[in-house]
mmCIF file of C-alpha atoms in Angstrom:
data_model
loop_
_atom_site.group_PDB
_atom_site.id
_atom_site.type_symbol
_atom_site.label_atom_id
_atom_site.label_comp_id
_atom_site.label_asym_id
_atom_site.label_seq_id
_atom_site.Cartn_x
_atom_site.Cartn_y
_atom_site.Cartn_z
ATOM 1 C CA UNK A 30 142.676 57.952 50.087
ATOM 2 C CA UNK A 31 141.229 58.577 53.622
ATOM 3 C CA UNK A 32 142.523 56.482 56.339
ATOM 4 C CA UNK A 33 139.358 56.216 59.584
ATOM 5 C CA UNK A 34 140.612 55.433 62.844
ATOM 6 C CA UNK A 35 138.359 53.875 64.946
ATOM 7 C CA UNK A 36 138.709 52.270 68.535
ATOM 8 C CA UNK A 37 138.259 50.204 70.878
ATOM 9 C CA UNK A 38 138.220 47.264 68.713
ATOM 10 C CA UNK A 39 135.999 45.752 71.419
ATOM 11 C CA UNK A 40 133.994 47.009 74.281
ATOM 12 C CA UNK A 41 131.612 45.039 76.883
ATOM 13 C CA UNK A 42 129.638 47.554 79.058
ATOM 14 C CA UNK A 43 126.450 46.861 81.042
ATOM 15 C CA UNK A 44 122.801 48.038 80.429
ATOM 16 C CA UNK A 45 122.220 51.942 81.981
ATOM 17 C CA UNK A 46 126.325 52.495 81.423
ATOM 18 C CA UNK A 47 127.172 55.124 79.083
ATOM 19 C CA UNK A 48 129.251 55.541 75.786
ATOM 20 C CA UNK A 49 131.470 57.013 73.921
ATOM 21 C CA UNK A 50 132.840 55.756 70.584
ATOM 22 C CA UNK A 51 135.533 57.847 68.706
ATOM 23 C CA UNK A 52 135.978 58.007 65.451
ATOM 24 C CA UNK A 53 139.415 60.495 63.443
ATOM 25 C CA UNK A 54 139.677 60.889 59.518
ATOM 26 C CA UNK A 55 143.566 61.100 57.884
ATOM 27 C CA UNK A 56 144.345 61.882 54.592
ATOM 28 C CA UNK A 57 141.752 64.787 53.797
ATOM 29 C CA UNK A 58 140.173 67.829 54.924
ATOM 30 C CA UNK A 59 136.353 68.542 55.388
ATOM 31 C CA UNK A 60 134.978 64.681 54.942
ATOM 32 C CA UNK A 61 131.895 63.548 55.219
ATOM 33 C CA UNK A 62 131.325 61.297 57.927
ATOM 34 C CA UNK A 63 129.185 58.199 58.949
ATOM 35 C CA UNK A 64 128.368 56.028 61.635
ATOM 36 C CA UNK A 65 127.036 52.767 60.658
ATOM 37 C CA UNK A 66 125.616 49.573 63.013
ATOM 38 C CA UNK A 67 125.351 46.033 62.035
ATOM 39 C CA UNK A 68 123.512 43.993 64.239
ATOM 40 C CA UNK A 69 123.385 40.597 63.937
ATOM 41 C CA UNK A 70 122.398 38.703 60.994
ATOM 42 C CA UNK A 71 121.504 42.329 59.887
ATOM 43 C CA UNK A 72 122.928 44.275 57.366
ATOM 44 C CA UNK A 73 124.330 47.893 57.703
ATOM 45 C CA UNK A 74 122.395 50.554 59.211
ATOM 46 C CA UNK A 75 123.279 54.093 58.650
ATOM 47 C CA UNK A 76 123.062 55.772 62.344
ATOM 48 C CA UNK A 77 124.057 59.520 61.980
ATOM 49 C CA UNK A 78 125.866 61.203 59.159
ATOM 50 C CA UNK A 79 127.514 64.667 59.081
ATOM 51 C CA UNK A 80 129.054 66.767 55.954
ATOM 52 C CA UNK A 81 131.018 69.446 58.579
ATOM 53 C CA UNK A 82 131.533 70.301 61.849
ATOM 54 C CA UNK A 83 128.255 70.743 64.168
ATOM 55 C CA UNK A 84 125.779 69.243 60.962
ATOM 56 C CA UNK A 85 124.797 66.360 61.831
ATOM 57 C CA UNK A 86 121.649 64.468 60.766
ATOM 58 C CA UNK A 87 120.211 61.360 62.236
ATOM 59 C CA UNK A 88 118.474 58.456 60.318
ATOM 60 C CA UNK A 89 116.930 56.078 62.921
ATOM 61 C CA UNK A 90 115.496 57.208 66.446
ATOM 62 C CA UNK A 91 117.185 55.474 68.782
ATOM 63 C CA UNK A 92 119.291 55.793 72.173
ATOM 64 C CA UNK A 93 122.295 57.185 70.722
ATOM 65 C CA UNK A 94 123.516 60.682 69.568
ATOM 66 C CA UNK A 95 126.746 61.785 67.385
ATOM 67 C CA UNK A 96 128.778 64.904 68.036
ATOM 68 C CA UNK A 97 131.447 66.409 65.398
ATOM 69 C CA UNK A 98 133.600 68.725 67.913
ATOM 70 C CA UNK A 99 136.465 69.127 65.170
ATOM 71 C CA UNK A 100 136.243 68.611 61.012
ATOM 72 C CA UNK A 101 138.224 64.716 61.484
ATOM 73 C CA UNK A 102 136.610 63.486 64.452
ATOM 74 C CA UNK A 103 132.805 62.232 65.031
ATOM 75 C CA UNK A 104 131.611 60.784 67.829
ATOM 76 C CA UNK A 105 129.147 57.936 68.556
ATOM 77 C CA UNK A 106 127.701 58.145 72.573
ATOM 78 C CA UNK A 107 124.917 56.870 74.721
ATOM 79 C CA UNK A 108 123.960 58.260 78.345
ATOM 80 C CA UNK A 109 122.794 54.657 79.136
ATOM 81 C CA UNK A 110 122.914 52.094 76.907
ATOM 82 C CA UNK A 111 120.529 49.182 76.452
ATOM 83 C CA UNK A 112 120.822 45.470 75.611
ATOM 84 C CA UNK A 113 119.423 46.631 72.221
ATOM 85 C CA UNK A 114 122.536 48.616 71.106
ATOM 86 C CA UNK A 115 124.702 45.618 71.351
ATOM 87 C CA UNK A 116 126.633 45.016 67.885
ATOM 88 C CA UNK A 117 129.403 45.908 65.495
ATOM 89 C CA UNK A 118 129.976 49.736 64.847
ATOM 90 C CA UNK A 119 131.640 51.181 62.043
ATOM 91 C CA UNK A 120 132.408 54.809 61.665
ATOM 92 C CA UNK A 121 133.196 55.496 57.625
ATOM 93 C CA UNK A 122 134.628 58.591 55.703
ATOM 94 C CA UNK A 123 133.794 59.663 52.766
ATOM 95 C CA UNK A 124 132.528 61.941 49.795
ATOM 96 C CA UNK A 125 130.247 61.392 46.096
ATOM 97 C CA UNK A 126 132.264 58.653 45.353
ATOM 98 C CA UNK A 127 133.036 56.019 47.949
ATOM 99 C CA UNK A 128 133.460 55.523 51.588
ATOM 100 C CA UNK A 129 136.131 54.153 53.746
ATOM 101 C CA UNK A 130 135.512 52.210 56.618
ATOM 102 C CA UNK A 131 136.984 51.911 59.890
ATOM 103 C CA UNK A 132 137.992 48.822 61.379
ATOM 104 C CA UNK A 133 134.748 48.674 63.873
ATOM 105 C CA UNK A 134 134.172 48.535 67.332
ATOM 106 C CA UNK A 135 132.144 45.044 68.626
ATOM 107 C CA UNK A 136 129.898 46.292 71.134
ATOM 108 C CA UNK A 137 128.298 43.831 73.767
ATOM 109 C CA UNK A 138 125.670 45.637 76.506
ATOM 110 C CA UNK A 139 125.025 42.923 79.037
ATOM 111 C CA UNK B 20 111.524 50.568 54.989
ATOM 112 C CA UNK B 21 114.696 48.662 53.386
ATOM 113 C CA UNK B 22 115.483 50.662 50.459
ATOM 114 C CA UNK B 23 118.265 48.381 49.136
ATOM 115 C CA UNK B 24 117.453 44.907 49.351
ATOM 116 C CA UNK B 25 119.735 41.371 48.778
ATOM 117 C CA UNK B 26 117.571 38.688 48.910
ATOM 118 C CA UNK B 27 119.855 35.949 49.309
ATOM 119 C CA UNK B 28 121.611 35.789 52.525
ATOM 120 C CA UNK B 29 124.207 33.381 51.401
ATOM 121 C CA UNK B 30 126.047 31.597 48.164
ATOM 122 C CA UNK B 31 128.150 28.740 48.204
ATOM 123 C CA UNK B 32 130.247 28.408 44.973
ATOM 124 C CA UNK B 33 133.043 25.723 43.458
ATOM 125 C CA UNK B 34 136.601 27.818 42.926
ATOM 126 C CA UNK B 35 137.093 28.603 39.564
ATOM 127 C CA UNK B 36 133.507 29.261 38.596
ATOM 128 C CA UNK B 37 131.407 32.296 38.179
ATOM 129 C CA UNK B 38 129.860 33.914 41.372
ATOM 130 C CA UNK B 39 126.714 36.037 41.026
ATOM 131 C CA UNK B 40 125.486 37.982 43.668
ATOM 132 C CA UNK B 41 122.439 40.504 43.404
ATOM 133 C CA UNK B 42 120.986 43.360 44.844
ATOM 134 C CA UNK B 43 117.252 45.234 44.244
ATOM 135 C CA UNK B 44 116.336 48.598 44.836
ATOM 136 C CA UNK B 45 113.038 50.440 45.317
ATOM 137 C CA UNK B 46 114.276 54.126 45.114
ATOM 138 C CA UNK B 47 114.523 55.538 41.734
ATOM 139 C CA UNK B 48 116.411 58.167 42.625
ATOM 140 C CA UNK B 49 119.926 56.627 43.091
ATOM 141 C CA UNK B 50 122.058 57.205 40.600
ATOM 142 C CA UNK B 51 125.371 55.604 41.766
ATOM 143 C CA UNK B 52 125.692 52.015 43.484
ATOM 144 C CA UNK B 53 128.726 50.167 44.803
ATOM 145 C CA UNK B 54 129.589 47.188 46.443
ATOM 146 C CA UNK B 55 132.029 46.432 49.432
ATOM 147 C CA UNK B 56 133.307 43.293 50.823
ATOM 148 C CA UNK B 57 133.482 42.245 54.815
ATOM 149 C CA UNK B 58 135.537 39.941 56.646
ATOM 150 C CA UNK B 59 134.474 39.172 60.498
ATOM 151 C CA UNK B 60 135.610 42.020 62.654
ATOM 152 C CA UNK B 61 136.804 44.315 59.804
ATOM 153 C CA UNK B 62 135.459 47.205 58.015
ATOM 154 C CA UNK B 63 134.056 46.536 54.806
ATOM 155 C CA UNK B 64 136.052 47.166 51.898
ATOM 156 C CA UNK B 65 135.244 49.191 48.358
ATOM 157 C CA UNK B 66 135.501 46.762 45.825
ATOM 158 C CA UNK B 67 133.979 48.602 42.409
ATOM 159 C CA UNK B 68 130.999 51.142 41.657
ATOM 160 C CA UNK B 69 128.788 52.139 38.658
ATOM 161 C CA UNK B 70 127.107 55.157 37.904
ATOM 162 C CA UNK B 71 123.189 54.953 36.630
ATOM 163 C CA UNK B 72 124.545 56.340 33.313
ATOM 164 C CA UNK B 73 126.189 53.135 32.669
ATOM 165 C CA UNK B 74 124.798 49.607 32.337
ATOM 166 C CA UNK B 75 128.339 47.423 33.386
ATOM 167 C CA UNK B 76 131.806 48.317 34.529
ATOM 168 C CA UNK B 77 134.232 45.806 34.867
ATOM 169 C CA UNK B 78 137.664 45.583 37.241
ATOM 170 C CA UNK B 79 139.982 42.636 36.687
ATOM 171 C CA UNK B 80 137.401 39.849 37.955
ATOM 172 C CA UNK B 81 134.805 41.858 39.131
ATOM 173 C CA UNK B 82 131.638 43.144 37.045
ATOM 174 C CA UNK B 83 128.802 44.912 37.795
ATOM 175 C CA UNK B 84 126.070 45.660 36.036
ATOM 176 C CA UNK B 85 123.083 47.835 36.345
ATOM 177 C CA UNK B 86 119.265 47.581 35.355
ATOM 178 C CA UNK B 87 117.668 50.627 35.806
ATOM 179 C CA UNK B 88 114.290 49.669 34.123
ATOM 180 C CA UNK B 89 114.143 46.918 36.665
ATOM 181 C CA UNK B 90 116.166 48.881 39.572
ATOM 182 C CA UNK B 91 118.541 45.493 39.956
ATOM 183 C CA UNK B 92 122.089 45.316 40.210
ATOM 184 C CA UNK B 93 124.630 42.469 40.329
ATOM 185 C CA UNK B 94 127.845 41.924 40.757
ATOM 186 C CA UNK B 95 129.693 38.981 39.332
ATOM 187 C CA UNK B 96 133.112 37.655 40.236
ATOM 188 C CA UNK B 97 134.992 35.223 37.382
ATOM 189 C CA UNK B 98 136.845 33.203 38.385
ATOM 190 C CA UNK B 99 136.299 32.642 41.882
ATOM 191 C CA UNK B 100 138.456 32.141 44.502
ATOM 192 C CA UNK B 101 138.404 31.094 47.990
ATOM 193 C CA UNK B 102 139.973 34.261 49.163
ATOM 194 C CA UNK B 103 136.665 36.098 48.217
ATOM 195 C CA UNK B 104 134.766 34.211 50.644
ATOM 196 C CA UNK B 105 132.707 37.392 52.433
ATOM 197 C CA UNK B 106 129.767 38.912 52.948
ATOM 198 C CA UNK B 107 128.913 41.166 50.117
ATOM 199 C CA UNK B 108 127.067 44.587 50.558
ATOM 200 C CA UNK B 109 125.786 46.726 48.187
ATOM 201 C CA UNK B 110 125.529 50.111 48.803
ATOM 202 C CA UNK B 111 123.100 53.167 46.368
ATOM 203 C CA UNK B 112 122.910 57.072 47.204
ATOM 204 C CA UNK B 113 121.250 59.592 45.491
ATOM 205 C CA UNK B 114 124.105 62.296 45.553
ATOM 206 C CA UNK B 115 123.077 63.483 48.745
ATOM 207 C CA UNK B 116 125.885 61.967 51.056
ATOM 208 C CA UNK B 117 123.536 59.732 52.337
ATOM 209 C CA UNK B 118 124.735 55.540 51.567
ATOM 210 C CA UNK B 119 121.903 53.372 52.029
ATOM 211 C CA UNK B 120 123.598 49.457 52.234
ATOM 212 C CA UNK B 121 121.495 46.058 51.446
ATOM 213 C CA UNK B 122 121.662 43.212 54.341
ATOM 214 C CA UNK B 123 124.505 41.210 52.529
ATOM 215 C CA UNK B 124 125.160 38.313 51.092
ATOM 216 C CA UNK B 125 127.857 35.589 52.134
ATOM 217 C CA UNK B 126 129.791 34.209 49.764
ATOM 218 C CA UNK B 127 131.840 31.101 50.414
ATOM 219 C CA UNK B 128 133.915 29.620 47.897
ATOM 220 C CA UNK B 129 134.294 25.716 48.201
ATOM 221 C CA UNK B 130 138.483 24.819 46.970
#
C-alpha cells in the first residue's frame, strides 16, 4: 500500500499571502495523484489530479495551481490566497482501485 | 453539478443496530464506487468498494450494495458500534483516474 505524506498539519496565512502545500507518495512508483478540498460543511472537492510527472489536469477554476516536479511529489500553491481558499486539504495517491489519503493540511486565510 | 450526491447529512443510530447510509448518482458511466470513512483532522480512510458488475460485496460488518437501474448505492454497517461514529463519503469513477466524492454523511452511534 501507498503511504502520502502531507504537511503542515495546520497553516494560518493572511489574504494576498502565497502558498505552497507539499504533498510525497511511498510505497510505489508512477502514482496517480490528487489534491482534494473540503470546505466546510462541504464534502470533498477534487482540485487537480495528475497520472505522471508534468500532466496535470484541473477540475474547478479557482486561485490555485498544482505542479508535479518529480513522479512522488505534487504540489498545491497560490500566488495570493483569498479568504475563499480557507479549509481542509488533502493530497491522495492512488490508481483503478482505491486511493490513499494524506493526513490533511487545515488551512485558515484571514 | 454534484455528480455523486448523499442526501442525508447526518444519522444518529443505537449501538448494536443496523446503520444505513446512502449515496445517488447521476452519471451512468461509473462503473466502480467506494466508500471511505473521516475522523476530524484526518484523511479519510478506504473502508470497502464494489464494481458495477456486482450488486453487493460484503467485509466483516460492512455491505454495500449497488443499484444500477436506479444509480443508488448504500452501505450498511451491522452491528454498529460507537467507534464508527464518522462522516461517511462515497466516492464513483469511471476508470479514468478521476474520483468524484458525495458531501458525506455523519454517523454517530449513541452507546
Amino acid at each position: 500500500s501507498q503511504t502520502i505524506h502531507q504537511w503542515p498539519a495546520t497553516l494560518v496565512q493572511p489574504v494576498g499571502s502565497p502558498l505552497s502545500l507539499e504533498c510525497t507518495v511511498e510505497g510505489t512508483s508512477n502514482p496517480n495523484l490528487y489534491w482534494y478540498r473540503q470546505a466546510a460543511g462541504r464534502g470533498l472537492q477534487l482540485l487537480f489530479y495528475s497520472i505522471g510527472i508534468d500532466q496535470i489536469s484541473s477540475e474547478v477554476p479557482q486561485n490555485l495551481s498544482a505542479s508535479r516536479p518529480q513522479d512522488r511529489q505534487f504540489i498545491l500553491s497560490s500566488k495570493k490566497l483569498l479568504l475563499s481558499d480557507s479549509g481542509f486539504y488533502l493530497c491522495a495517491g492512488g490508481g483503478l482501485e482505491k486511493l490513499f489519503f494524506g493526513s490533511g493540511t487545515q488551512l485558515s486565510v484571514l | 453539478d454534484q455528480q455523486v450526491k448523499q442526501n442525508s447529512p447526518s444519522l444518529s443510530v443505537q449501538e448494536g443496530r443496523i446503520s444505513i447510509l446512502n449515496c445517488d448518482y447521476t452519471n451512468s458511466m461509473f462503473d466502480y464506487f467506494l466508500w471511505y470513512k473521516k475522523y476530524p483532522a484526518e484523511g479519510p480512510t478506504f473502508l470497502i468498494s464494489i464494481s458495477s458488475i456486482k450488486d453487493k460485496n460484503e467485509d466483516g460488518r460492512f455491505t454495500v450494495f449497488l443499484n444500477k437501474s436506479a444509480k443508488h448505492l448504500s452501505l450498511h454497517i451491522v452491528p454498529s458500534q460507537p467507534g464508527d461514529s464518522a462522516v461517511y463519503f462515497c466516492a464513483a469513477t469511471s476508470g479514468t483516474y478521476k474520483y468524484i466524492f458525495g458531501t458525506g454523511t455523519r454517523l454517530k452511534v449513541l452507546a
